Amino acid sequence: MAQTAHSARAITAHKGANLQPRAEKCVLQIEFYLAMTALFLAVFPYFFPYTIKRILMESTRQQKISRLLQKELSEIFLLQTKSMAGTLVSVSKCYISPDMSICRAYLSVFPSERSEEIVANINGNVPAIRFELGKRVRHQLRIIPELKFFVDDSLDYLENIDRLLQQ
């Protein structure tokens, strides 16, 4: 033990001049990575649901069920919005929780000016939509997940960035 402490002091004394710049370099690298992460989240806040971590952490079963729910919800909205002339609702992405109890669906609405109003209306009719979804997927799923709908305005955000870059 004494020999280890002595040798550590000797190495520190011998290379002490080199340790300070290395520590400063590490601190600068950490600050750089934190700044880049903050910049990324500031520039692309609407892509946060689509992070690589979430995509990699989903199991194959979750991905299959998400695709099934996305397809069926898209068909439901296609049939229900026929009566609303000039309005198009599409399901851009679905995420399902690991216990398959909650489905987060991101909706893209055209025209985007009415997106908040339409998604609020859809959230008010979740029981009827869940019942219709249950009739469609009753042979694939035993329990129909709780549905939560959100506005996917990433396309509007990209359009805004393109417009700003063109100026």
Tab-separated table of N, CA and C in Angstrom:
chain	number	residue	atom	x	y	z
A	1	MET	N	0.829	-1.188	0.000
A	1	MET	CA	0.000	0.000	0.000
A	1	MET	C	0.871	1.248	0.000
A	2	ALA	N	1.882	1.249	0.882
A	2	ALA	CA	2.763	2.404	0.962
A	2	ALA	C	3.546	2.567	-0.331
A	3	GLN	N	3.923	1.422	-0.912
A	3	GLN	CA	4.678	1.480	-2.155
A	3	GLN	C	3.804	2.040	-3.281
A	4	THR	N	2.520	1.672	-3.317
A	4	THR	CA	1.610	2.161	-4.346
A	4	THR	C	1.401	3.656	-4.211
A	5	ALA	N	1.210	4.143	-2.993
A	5	ALA	CA	1.021	5.573	-2.771
A	5	ALA	C	2.280	6.341	-3.139
A	6	HIS	N	3.432	5.768	-2.800
A	6	HIS	CA	4.697	6.425	-3.120
A	6	HIS	C	4.890	6.505	-4.632
A	7	SER	N	4.594	5.412	-5.342
A	7	SER	CA	4.777	5.416	-6.795
A	7	SER	C	3.776	6.357	-7.465
A	8	ALA	N	2.566	6.460	-6.913
A	8	ALA	CA	1.582	7.383	-7.482
A	8	ALA	C	2.041	8.820	-7.314
A	9	ARG	N	2.636	9.142	-6.136
A	9	ARG	CA	3.157	10.489	-5.919
A	9	ARG	C	4.332	10.774	-6.843
A	10	ALA	N	5.139	9.776	-7.054
A	10	ALA	CA	6.297	9.959	-7.929
A	10	ALA	C	5.850	10.221	-9.366
A	11	ILE	N	4.849	9.477	-9.820
A	11	ILE	CA	4.343	9.683	-11.182
A	11	ILE	C	3.710	11.063	-11.291
A	12	THR	N	2.941	11.450	-10.276
A	12	THR	CA	2.297	12.758	-10.290
A	12	THR	C	3.342	13.866	-10.301
A	13	ALA	N	4.387	13.709	-9.482
A	13	ALA	CA	5.434	14.731	-9.443
A	13	ALA	C	6.197	14.768	-10.761
A	14	HIS	N	6.416	13.587	-11.345
A	14	HIS	CA	7.179	13.510	-12.593
A	14	HIS	C	6.386	14.073	-13.762
A	15	LYS	N	5.089	13.731	-13.833
A	15	LYS	CA	4.268	14.156	-14.971
A	15	LYS	C	3.260	15.225	-14.570
A	16	GLY	N	3.491	15.891	-13.470
A	16	GLY	CA	2.558	16.899	-12.979
A	16	GLY	C	2.293	18.002	-13.970
A	17	ALA	N	3.290	18.353	-14.730
A	17	ALA	CA	3.117	19.426	-15.712
A	17	ALA	C	2.174	19.005	-16.832
A	18	ASN	N	2.142	17.712	-17.151
A	18	ASN	CA	1.288	17.225	-18.238
A	18	ASN	C	-0.152	16.994	-17.793
A	19	LEU	N	-0.383	16.799	-16.495
A	19	LEU	CA	-1.737	16.496	-16.030
A	19	LEU	C	-2.658	17.705	-16.121
A	20	GLN	N	-2.165	18.890	-15.844
A	20	GLN	CA	-3.011	20.080	-15.871
A	20	GLN	C	-3.581	20.343	-17.267
A	21	PRO	N	-2.803	20.347	-18.340
A	21	PRO	CA	-3.387	20.573	-19.666
A	21	PRO	C	-4.376	19.478	-20.066
A	22	ARG	N	-4.112	18.237	-19.653
A	22	ARG	CA	-5.038	17.147	-19.977
A	22	ARG	C	-6.387	17.369	-19.298
A	23	ALA	N	-6.361	17.765	-18.033
A	23	ALA	CA	-7.606	18.014	-17.306
A	23	ALA	C	-8.370	19.171	-17.939
A	24	GLU	N	-7.646	20.226	-18.307
A	24	GLU	CA	-8.302	21.357	-18.967
A	24	GLU	C	-8.898	20.937	-20.306
A	25	LYS	N	-8.183	20.084	-21.025
A	25	LYS	CA	-8.683	19.609	-22.316
A	25	LYS	C	-9.958	18.788	-22.128
A	26	CYS	N	-9.985	17.930	-21.099
A	26	CYS	CA	-11.186	17.132	-20.822
A	26	CYS	C	-12.367	18.029	-20.463
A	27	VAL	N	-12.113	19.035	-19.641
A	27	VAL	CA	-13.183	19.963	-19.261
A	27	VAL	C	-13.705	20.696	-20.489
A	28	LEU	N	-12.803	21.128	-21.354
A	28	LEU	CA	-13.223	21.818	-22.579
A	28	LEU	C	-14.027	20.898	-23.488
A	29	GLN	N	-13.630	19.620	-23.590
A	29	GLN	CA	-14.378	18.678	-24.413
A	29	GLN	C	-15.776	18.450	-23.852
A	30	ILE	N	-15.875	18.308	-22.535
A	30	ILE	CA	-17.184	18.109	-21.910
A	30	ILE	C	-18.062	19.334	-22.131
A	31	GLU	N	-17.497	20.527	-21.943
A	31	GLU	CA	-18.267	21.750	-22.178
A	31	GLU	C	-18.715	21.840	-23.632
A	32	PHE	N	-17.856	21.433	-24.555
A	32	PHE	CA	-18.208	21.461	-25.972
A	32	PHE	C	-19.376	20.516	-26.254
A	33	TYR	N	-19.313	19.282	-25.732
A	33	TYR	CA	-20.392	18.326	-25.966
A	33	TYR	C	-21.705	18.795	-25.357
A	34	LEU	N	-21.638	19.391	-24.158
A	34	LEU	CA	-22.859	19.914	-23.541
A	34	LEU	C	-23.435	21.067	-24.351
A	35	ALA	N	-22.559	21.937	-24.852
A	35	ALA	CA	-23.030	23.060	-25.668
A	35	ALA	C	-23.651	22.563	-26.967
A	36	MET	N	-23.042	21.561	-27.588
A	36	MET	CA	-23.589	21.019	-28.838
A	36	MET	C	-24.934	20.335	-28.597
A	37	THR	N	-25.070	19.631	-27.474
A	37	THR	CA	-26.343	18.995	-27.146
A	37	THR	C	-27.416	20.049	-26.923
A	38	ALA	N	-27.090	21.096	-26.182
A	38	ALA	CA	-28.055	22.177	-25.946
A	38	ALA	C	-28.427	22.859	-27.253
A	39	LEU	N	-27.445	23.062	-28.130
A	39	LEU	CA	-27.715	23.677	-29.427
A	39	LEU	C	-28.628	22.794	-30.265
A	40	PHE	N	-28.362	21.490	-30.273
A	40	PHE	CA	-29.196	20.571	-31.044
A	40	PHE	C	-30.635	20.599	-30.551
A	41	LEU	N	-30.820	20.563	-29.225
A	41	LEU	CA	-32.179	20.578	-28.683
A	41	LEU	C	-32.854	21.926	-28.896
A	42	ALA	N	-32.068	23.008	-28.961
A	42	ALA	CA	-32.653	24.324	-29.212
A	42	ALA	C	-33.061	24.467	-30.669
A	43	VAL	N	-32.265	23.909	-31.575
A	43	VAL	CA	-32.557	24.039	-33.000
A	43	VAL	C	-33.612	23.037	-33.440
A	44	PHE	N	-33.578	21.831	-32.890
A	44	PHE	CA	-34.492	20.781	-33.316
A	44	PHE	C	-35.345	20.275	-32.156
A	45	PRO	N	-36.142	21.112	-31.509
A	45	PRO	CA	-36.914	20.627	-30.361
A	45	PRO	C	-38.021	19.664	-30.762
A	46	TYR	N	-38.482	19.751	-31.995
A	46	TYR	CA	-39.594	18.907	-32.401
A	46	TYR	C	-39.141	17.515	-32.794
A	47	PHE	N	-37.832	17.294	-32.913
A	47	PHE	CA	-37.337	15.968	-33.229
A	47	PHE	C	-37.038	15.165	-31.974
A	48	PHE	N	-37.275	15.758	-30.809
A	48	PHE	CA	-36.970	15.061	-29.567
A	48	PHE	C	-37.685	13.719	-29.466
A	49	PRO	N	-38.977	13.592	-29.878
A	49	PRO	CA	-39.606	12.267	-29.815
A	49	PRO	C	-38.944	11.240	-30.714
A	50	TYR	N	-38.218	11.694	-31.712
A	50	TYR	CA	-37.628	10.770	-32.668
A	50	TYR	C	-36.160	10.515	-32.376
A	51	THR	N	-35.760	10.601	-31.145
A	51	THR	CA	-34.353	10.437	-30.830
A	51	THR	C	-33.891	9.022	-31.120
A	52	ILE	N	-32.614	8.911	-31.352
A	52	ILE	CA	-32.029	7.614	-31.672
A	52	ILE	C	-32.198	6.653	-30.507
A	53	LYS	N	-32.101	7.169	-29.287
A	53	LYS	CA	-32.232	6.301	-28.121
A	53	LYS	C	-33.584	5.604	-28.111
A	54	ARG	N	-34.645	6.352	-28.370
A	54	ARG	CA	-35.970	5.765	-28.346
A	54	ARG	C	-36.123	4.723	-29.451
A	55	ILE	N	-35.583	5.015	-30.624
A	55	ILE	CA	-35.693	4.079	-31.734
A	55	ILE	C	-34.925	2.796	-31.425
A	56	LEU	N	-33.729	2.932	-30.857
A	56	LEU	CA	-32.926	1.755	-30.571
A	56	LEU	C	-33.463	0.958	-29.394
A	57	MET	N	-34.135	1.609	-28.464
A	57	MET	CA	-34.602	0.926	-27.273
A	57	MET	C	-35.924	0.196	-27.478
A	58	GLU	N	-36.630	0.469	-28.565
A	58	GLU	CA	-37.890	-0.220	-28.800
A	58	GLU	C	-37.625	-1.663	-29.203
A	59	SER	N	-38.413	-2.566	-28.647
A	59	SER	CA	-38.280	-3.962	-29.033
A	59	SER	C	-38.955	-4.180	-30.381
A	60	THR	N	-38.698	-5.328	-30.963
A	60	THR	CA	-39.304	-5.662	-32.253
A	60	THR	C	-40.819	-5.724	-32.124
A	61	ARG	N	-41.297	-6.269	-31.024
A	61	ARG	CA	-42.751	-6.346	-30.804
A	61	ARG	C	-43.358	-4.948	-30.711
A	62	GLN	N	-42.708	-4.050	-30.001
A	62	GLN	CA	-43.204	-2.677	-29.908
A	62	GLN	C	-43.257	-2.028	-31.286
A	63	GLN	N	-42.238	-2.243	-32.088
A	63	GLN	CA	-42.212	-1.654	-33.422
A	63	GLN	C	-43.332	-2.212	-34.295
A	64	LYS	N	-43.576	-3.521	-34.211
A	64	LYS	CA	-44.647	-4.133	-35.007
A	64	LYS	C	-46.013	-3.602	-34.589
A	65	ILE	N	-46.240	-3.511	-33.287
A	65	ILE	CA	-47.531	-3.013	-32.806
A	65	ILE	C	-47.688	-1.537	-33.152
A	66	SER	N	-46.614	-0.775	-33.064
A	66	SER	CA	-46.672	0.647	-33.429
A	66	SER	C	-47.062	0.815	-34.889
A	67	ARG	N	-46.468	0.006	-35.765
A	67	ARG	CA	-46.815	0.089	-37.192
A	67	ARG	C	-48.264	-0.323	-37.430
A	68	LEU	N	-48.724	-1.371	-36.735
A	68	LEU	CA	-50.110	-1.813	-36.874
A	68	LEU	C	-51.072	-0.716	-36.430
A	69	LEU	N	-50.807	-0.111	-35.272
A	69	LEU	CA	-51.683	0.946	-34.767
A	69	LEU	C	-51.645	2.170	-35.670
A	70	GLN	N	-50.477	2.502	-36.198
A	70	GLN	CA	-50.366	3.645	-37.109
A	70	GLN	C	-51.209	3.409	-38.359
A	71	LYS	N	-51.127	2.218	-38.916
A	71	LYS	CA	-51.893	1.894	-40.126
A	71	LYS	C	-53.395	1.954	-39.856
A	72	GLU	N	-53.828	1.340	-38.776
A	72	GLU	CA	-55.262	1.298	-38.477
A	72	GLU	C	-55.803	2.677	-38.094
A	73	LEU	N	-55.045	3.442	-37.315
A	73	LEU	CA	-55.493	4.794	-36.974
A	73	LEU	C	-55.562	5.674	-38.218
A	74	SER	N	-54.622	5.494	-39.138
A	74	SER	CA	-54.661	6.264	-40.390
A	74	SER	C	-55.929	5.963	-41.171
A	75	GLU	N	-56.300	4.688	-41.237
A	75	GLU	CA	-57.531	4.321	-41.945
A	75	GLU	C	-58.762	4.883	-41.244
A	76	ILE	N	-58.775	4.849	-39.922
A	76	ILE	CA	-59.913	5.406	-39.172
A	76	ILE	C	-60.047	6.901	-39.456
A	77	PHE	N	-58.936	7.628	-39.393
A	77	PHE	CA	-58.994	9.074	-39.638
A	77	PHE	C	-59.332	9.383	-41.087
A	78	LEU	N	-58.902	8.540	-42.010
A	78	LEU	CA	-59.233	8.748	-43.415
A	78	LEU	C	-60.743	8.645	-43.623
A	79	LEU	N	-61.361	7.637	-43.002
A	79	LEU	CA	-62.812	7.478	-43.142
A	79	LEU	C	-63.582	8.576	-42.405
A	80	GLN	N	-63.099	8.979	-41.231
A	80	GLN	CA	-63.822	9.965	-40.430
A	80	GLN	C	-63.689	11.382	-40.963
A	81	THR	N	-62.590	11.697	-41.648
A	81	THR	CA	-62.396	13.068	-42.126
A	81	THR	C	-62.938	13.285	-43.532
A	82	LYS	N	-63.569	12.277	-44.116
A	82	LYS	CA	-64.191	12.484	-45.429
A	82	LYS	C	-65.296	13.531	-45.344
A	83	SER	N	-65.987	13.573	-44.211
A	83	SER	CA	-67.073	14.541	-44.049
A	83	SER	C	-66.546	15.965	-43.845
A	84	MET	N	-65.298	16.096	-43.435
A	84	MET	CA	-64.702	17.418	-43.209
A	84	MET	C	-63.949	17.819	-44.471
A	85	ALA	N	-64.610	18.558	-45.330
A	85	ALA	CA	-64.007	18.939	-46.610
A	85	ALA	C	-62.793	19.836	-46.386
A	86	GLY	N	-61.709	19.531	-47.087
A	86	GLY	CA	-60.517	20.364	-47.016
A	86	GLY	C	-59.615	20.091	-45.832
A	87	THR	N	-59.875	19.023	-45.087
A	87	THR	CA	-59.051	18.700	-43.924
A	87	THR	C	-58.473	17.303	-44.098
A	88	LEU	N	-57.188	17.189	-43.837
A	88	LEU	CA	-56.509	15.902	-43.939
A	88	LEU	C	-55.762	15.643	-42.641
A	89	VAL	N	-56.023	14.493	-42.035
A	89	VAL	CA	-55.345	14.093	-40.806
A	89	VAL	C	-54.588	12.805	-41.101
A	90	SER	N	-53.286	12.832	-40.862
A	90	SER	CA	-52.489	11.619	-41.062
A	90	SER	C	-51.688	11.332	-39.799
A	91	VAL	N	-51.444	10.061	-39.563
A	91	VAL	CA	-50.679	9.637	-38.395
A	91	VAL	C	-49.230	9.505	-38.834
A	92	SER	N	-48.375	10.410	-38.345
A	92	SER	CA	-46.981	10.393	-38.790
A	92	SER	C	-46.157	9.351	-38.042
A	93	LYS	N	-46.436	9.130	-36.757
A	93	LYS	CA	-45.676	8.145	-35.995
A	93	LYS	C	-46.445	7.736	-34.760
A	94	CYS	N	-46.309	6.475	-34.389
A	94	CYS	CA	-46.885	5.958	-33.152
A	94	CYS	C	-45.773	5.349	-32.307
A	95	TYR	N	-45.847	5.594	-31.024
A	95	TYR	CA	-44.937	4.963	-30.070
A	95	TYR	C	-45.791	4.247	-29.046
A	96	ILE	N	-45.390	3.031	-28.690
A	96	ILE	CA	-46.128	2.282	-27.685
A	96	ILE	C	-45.210	2.035	-26.493
A	97	SER	N	-45.772	2.106	-25.303
A	97	SER	CA	-44.971	1.918	-24.091
A	97	SER	C	-44.515	0.459	-23.999
A	98	PRO	N	-43.457	0.195	-23.242
A	98	PRO	CA	-42.956	-1.181	-23.141
A	98	PRO	C	-43.977	-2.180	-22.606
A	99	ASP	N	-44.917	-1.724	-21.764
A	99	ASP	CA	-45.934	-2.642	-21.258
A	99	ASP	C	-47.178	-2.677	-22.146
A	100	MET	N	-47.111	-2.039	-23.304
A	100	MET	CA	-48.173	-2.036	-24.325
A	100	MET	C	-49.476	-1.424	-23.816
A	101	SER	N	-49.407	-0.523	-22.850
A	101	SER	CA	-50.632	0.038	-22.286
A	101	SER	C	-50.943	1.438	-22.800
A	102	ILE	N	-49.945	2.154	-23.315
A	102	ILE	CA	-50.155	3.527	-23.777
A	102	ILE	C	-49.571	3.679	-25.170
A	103	CYS	N	-50.366	4.254	-26.053
A	103	CYS	CA	-49.905	4.546	-27.411
A	103	CYS	C	-49.908	6.060	-27.593
A	104	ARG	N	-48.745	6.604	-27.967
A	104	ARG	CA	-48.629	8.039	-28.254
A	104	ARG	C	-48.613	8.186	-29.761
A	105	ALA	N	-49.654	8.798	-30.310
A	105	ALA	CA	-49.758	8.979	-31.756
A	105	ALA	C	-49.529	10.445	-32.095
A	106	TYR	N	-48.659	10.683	-33.058
A	106	TYR	CA	-48.357	12.035	-33.519
A	106	TYR	C	-49.088	12.261	-34.829
A	107	LEU	N	-49.938	13.291	-34.846
A	107	LEU	CA	-50.796	13.562	-35.990
A	107	LEU	C	-50.303	14.774	-36.760
A	108	SER	N	-50.299	14.626	-38.064
A	108	SER	CA	-49.986	15.737	-38.953
A	108	SER	C	-51.298	16.177	-39.582
A	109	VAL	N	-51.633	17.447	-39.432
A	109	VAL	CA	-52.930	17.960	-39.874
A	109	VAL	C	-52.717	19.001	-40.963
A	110	PHE	N	-53.505	18.877	-42.019
A	110	PHE	CA	-53.510	19.894	-43.075
A	110	PHE	C	-54.917	20.437	-43.195
A	111	PRO	N	-55.148	21.691	-43.122
A	111	PRO	CA	-54.226	22.818	-42.969
A	111	PRO	C	-53.730	22.923	-41.526
A	112	SER	N	-52.494	23.336	-41.383
A	112	SER	CA	-51.856	23.342	-40.063
A	112	SER	C	-52.421	24.418	-39.134
A	113	GLU	N	-53.152	25.389	-39.674
A	113	GLU	CA	-53.737	26.433	-38.821
A	113	GLU	C	-54.786	25.844	-37.881
A	114	ARG	N	-55.444	24.777	-38.315
A	114	ARG	CA	-56.506	24.172	-37.506
A	114	ARG	C	-56.018	22.962	-36.712
A	115	SER	N	-54.722	22.726	-36.680
A	115	SER	CA	-54.214	21.488	-36.081
A	115	SER	C	-54.544	21.379	-34.588
A	116	GLU	N	-54.368	22.452	-33.835
A	116	GLU	CA	-54.658	22.406	-32.394
A	116	GLU	C	-56.133	22.102	-32.143
A	117	GLU	N	-56.996	22.749	-32.907
A	117	GLU	CA	-58.443	22.542	-32.754
A	117	GLU	C	-58.830	21.103	-33.088
A	118	ILE	N	-58.284	20.573	-34.169
A	118	ILE	CA	-58.642	19.221	-34.605
A	118	ILE	C	-58.103	18.178	-33.632
A	119	VAL	N	-56.864	18.342	-33.164
A	119	VAL	CA	-56.300	17.380	-32.212
A	119	VAL	C	-57.048	17.448	-30.881
A	120	ALA	N	-57.488	18.624	-30.473
A	120	ALA	CA	-58.302	18.736	-29.254
A	120	ALA	C	-59.630	18.000	-29.431
A	121	ASN	N	-60.225	18.113	-30.624
A	121	ASN	CA	-61.459	17.392	-30.924
A	121	ASN	C	-61.218	15.883	-30.914
A	122	ILE	N	-60.111	15.463	-31.490
A	122	ILE	CA	-59.780	14.031	-31.513
A	122	ILE	C	-59.551	13.522	-30.092
A	123	ASN	N	-58.841	14.301	-29.269
A	123	ASN	CA	-58.620	13.892	-27.877
A	123	ASN	C	-59.928	13.820	-27.097
A	124	GLY	N	-60.919	14.595	-27.492
A	124	GLY	CA	-62.233	14.513	-26.859
A	124	GLY	C	-63.004	13.272	-27.262
A	125	ASN	N	-62.658	12.697	-28.413
A	125	ASN	CA	-63.352	11.506	-28.916
A	125	ASN	C	-62.508	10.244	-28.806
A	126	VAL	N	-61.569	10.215	-27.877
A	126	VAL	CA	-60.683	9.055	-27.730
A	126	VAL	C	-61.445	7.758	-27.451
A	127	PRO	N	-62.482	7.736	-26.602
A	127	PRO	CA	-63.173	6.460	-26.365
A	127	PRO	C	-63.782	5.855	-27.635
A	128	ALA	N	-64.379	6.679	-28.481
A	128	ALA	CA	-64.967	6.163	-29.722
A	128	ALA	C	-63.880	5.672	-30.677
A	129	ILE	N	-62.771	6.393	-30.747
A	129	ILE	CA	-61.663	5.984	-31.619
A	129	ILE	C	-61.050	4.684	-31.109
A	130	ARG	N	-60.906	4.566	-29.798
A	130	ARG	CA	-60.345	3.339	-29.219
A	130	ARG	C	-61.274	2.154	-29.461
A	131	PHE	N	-62.581	2.378	-29.382
A	131	PHE	CA	-63.547	1.310	-29.654
A	131	PHE	C	-63.432	0.854	-31.106
A	132	GLU	N	-63.359	1.806	-32.027
A	132	GLU	CA	-63.215	1.469	-33.450
A	132	GLU	C	-61.891	0.746	-33.703
A	133	LEU	N	-60.834	1.198	-33.058
A	133	LEU	CA	-59.532	0.540	-33.193
A	133	LEU	C	-59.594	-0.881	-32.635
A	134	GLY	N	-60.303	-1.052	-31.537
A	134	GLY	CA	-60.457	-2.382	-30.939
A	134	GLY	C	-61.176	-3.348	-31.861
A	135	LYS	N	-62.176	-2.863	-32.583
A	135	LYS	CA	-62.872	-3.728	-33.542
A	135	LYS	C	-61.946	-4.157	-34.671
A	136	ARG	N	-61.009	-3.292	-35.040
A	136	ARG	CA	-60.120	-3.587	-36.168
A	136	ARG	C	-58.948	-4.502	-35.792
A	137	VAL	N	-58.438	-4.374	-34.578
A	137	VAL	CA	-57.247	-5.148	-34.198
A	137	VAL	C	-57.541	-6.190	-33.123
A	138	ARG	N	-58.781	-6.603	-32.991
A	138	ARG	CA	-59.133	-7.522	-31.909
A	138	ARG	C	-58.465	-8.883	-32.034
A	139	HIS	N	-58.073	-9.276	-33.249
A	139	HIS	CA	-57.425	-10.574	-33.415
A	139	HIS	C	-55.909	-10.492	-33.230
A	140	GLN	N	-55.354	-9.283	-33.255
A	140	GLN	CA	-53.909	-9.130	-33.077
A	140	GLN	C	-53.531	-8.748	-31.646
A	141	LEU	N	-54.389	-7.963	-30.981
A	141	LEU	CA	-54.081	-7.492	-29.629
A	141	LEU	C	-55.178	-7.915	-28.662
A	142	ARG	N	-54.761	-8.335	-27.478
A	142	ARG	CA	-55.731	-8.717	-26.466
A	142	ARG	C	-56.264	-7.484	-25.743
A	143	ILE	N	-55.376	-6.546	-25.430
A	143	ILE	CA	-55.766	-5.312	-24.744
A	143	ILE	C	-55.422	-4.144	-25.659
A	144	ILE	N	-56.388	-3.276	-25.890
A	144	ILE	CA	-56.172	-2.101	-26.732
A	144	ILE	C	-55.538	-1.017	-25.861
A	145	PRO	N	-54.421	-0.455	-26.296
A	145	PRO	CA	-53.740	0.544	-25.455
A	145	PRO	C	-54.523	1.848	-25.341
A	146	GLU	N	-54.250	2.564	-24.268
A	146	GLU	CA	-54.809	3.904	-24.079
A	146	GLU	C	-54.181	4.814	-25.131
A	147	LEU	N	-54.999	5.635	-25.776
A	147	LEU	CA	-54.521	6.474	-26.872
A	147	LEU	C	-54.301	7.907	-26.399
A	148	LYS	N	-53.167	8.469	-26.806
A	148	LYS	CA	-52.861	9.877	-26.550
A	148	LYS	C	-52.400	10.475	-27.867
A	149	PHE	N	-53.030	11.573	-28.262
A	149	PHE	CA	-52.731	12.195	-29.551
A	149	PHE	C	-52.012	13.523	-29.339
A	150	PHE	N	-51.012	13.756	-30.188
A	150	PHE	CA	-50.215	14.976	-30.132
A	150	PHE	C	-50.049	15.525	-31.541
A	151	VAL	N	-49.855	16.831	-31.626
A	151	VAL	CA	-49.625	17.476	-32.922
A	151	VAL	C	-48.172	17.238	-33.327
A	152	ASP	N	-47.977	16.770	-34.540
A	152	ASP	CA	-46.627	16.619	-35.086
A	152	ASP	C	-46.395	17.789	-36.028
A	153	ASP	N	-45.742	18.816	-35.512
A	153	ASP	CA	-45.509	20.000	-36.332
A	153	ASP	C	-44.055	20.095	-36.778
A	154	SER	N	-43.394	18.961	-36.895
A	154	SER	CA	-42.000	18.968	-37.346
A	154	SER	C	-41.896	19.427	-38.794
A	155	LEU	N	-42.899	19.125	-39.624
A	155	LEU	CA	-42.871	19.587	-41.014
A	155	LEU	C	-43.001	21.104	-41.083
A	156	ASP	N	-43.851	21.684	-40.245
A	156	ASP	CA	-43.967	23.142	-40.188
A	156	ASP	C	-42.658	23.768	-39.723
A	157	TYR	N	-42.028	23.113	-38.772
A	157	TYR	CA	-40.759	23.617	-38.255
A	157	TYR	C	-39.683	23.591	-39.343
A	158	LEU	N	-39.610	22.492	-40.100
A	158	LEU	CA	-38.645	22.405	-41.199
A	158	LEU	C	-38.944	23.437	-42.278
A	159	GLU	N	-40.212	23.638	-42.562
A	159	GLU	CA	-40.614	24.640	-43.550
A	159	GLU	C	-40.195	26.041	-43.099
A	160	ASN	N	-40.340	26.308	-41.818
A	160	ASN	CA	-39.935	27.599	-41.266
A	160	ASN	C	-38.419	27.784	-41.375
A	161	ILE	N	-37.656	26.738	-41.088
A	161	ILE	CA	-36.200	26.822	-41.216
A	161	ILE	C	-35.808	27.056	-42.665
A	162	ASP	N	-36.440	26.348	-43.604
A	162	ASP	CA	-36.149	26.559	-45.028
A	162	ASP	C	-36.451	27.995	-45.441
A	163	ARG	N	-37.575	28.517	-44.956
A	163	ARG	CA	-37.950	29.889	-45.292
A	163	ARG	C	-36.931	30.880	-44.741
A	164	LEU	N	-36.466	30.642	-43.516
A	164	LEU	CA	-35.464	31.527	-42.920
A	164	LEU	C	-34.124	31.433	-43.650
A	165	LEU	N	-33.767	30.249	-44.099
A	165	LEU	CA	-32.511	30.093	-44.833
A	165	LEU	C	-32.573	30.743	-46.214
A	166	GLN	N	-33.755	30.792	-46.803
A	166	GLN	CA	-33.906	31.400	-48.128
A	166	GLN	C	-33.808	32.919	-48.060
A	167	GLN	N	-34.092	33.507	-46.903
A	167	GLN	CA	-34.056	34.973	-46.772
A	167	GLN	C	-32.656	35.515	-46.743
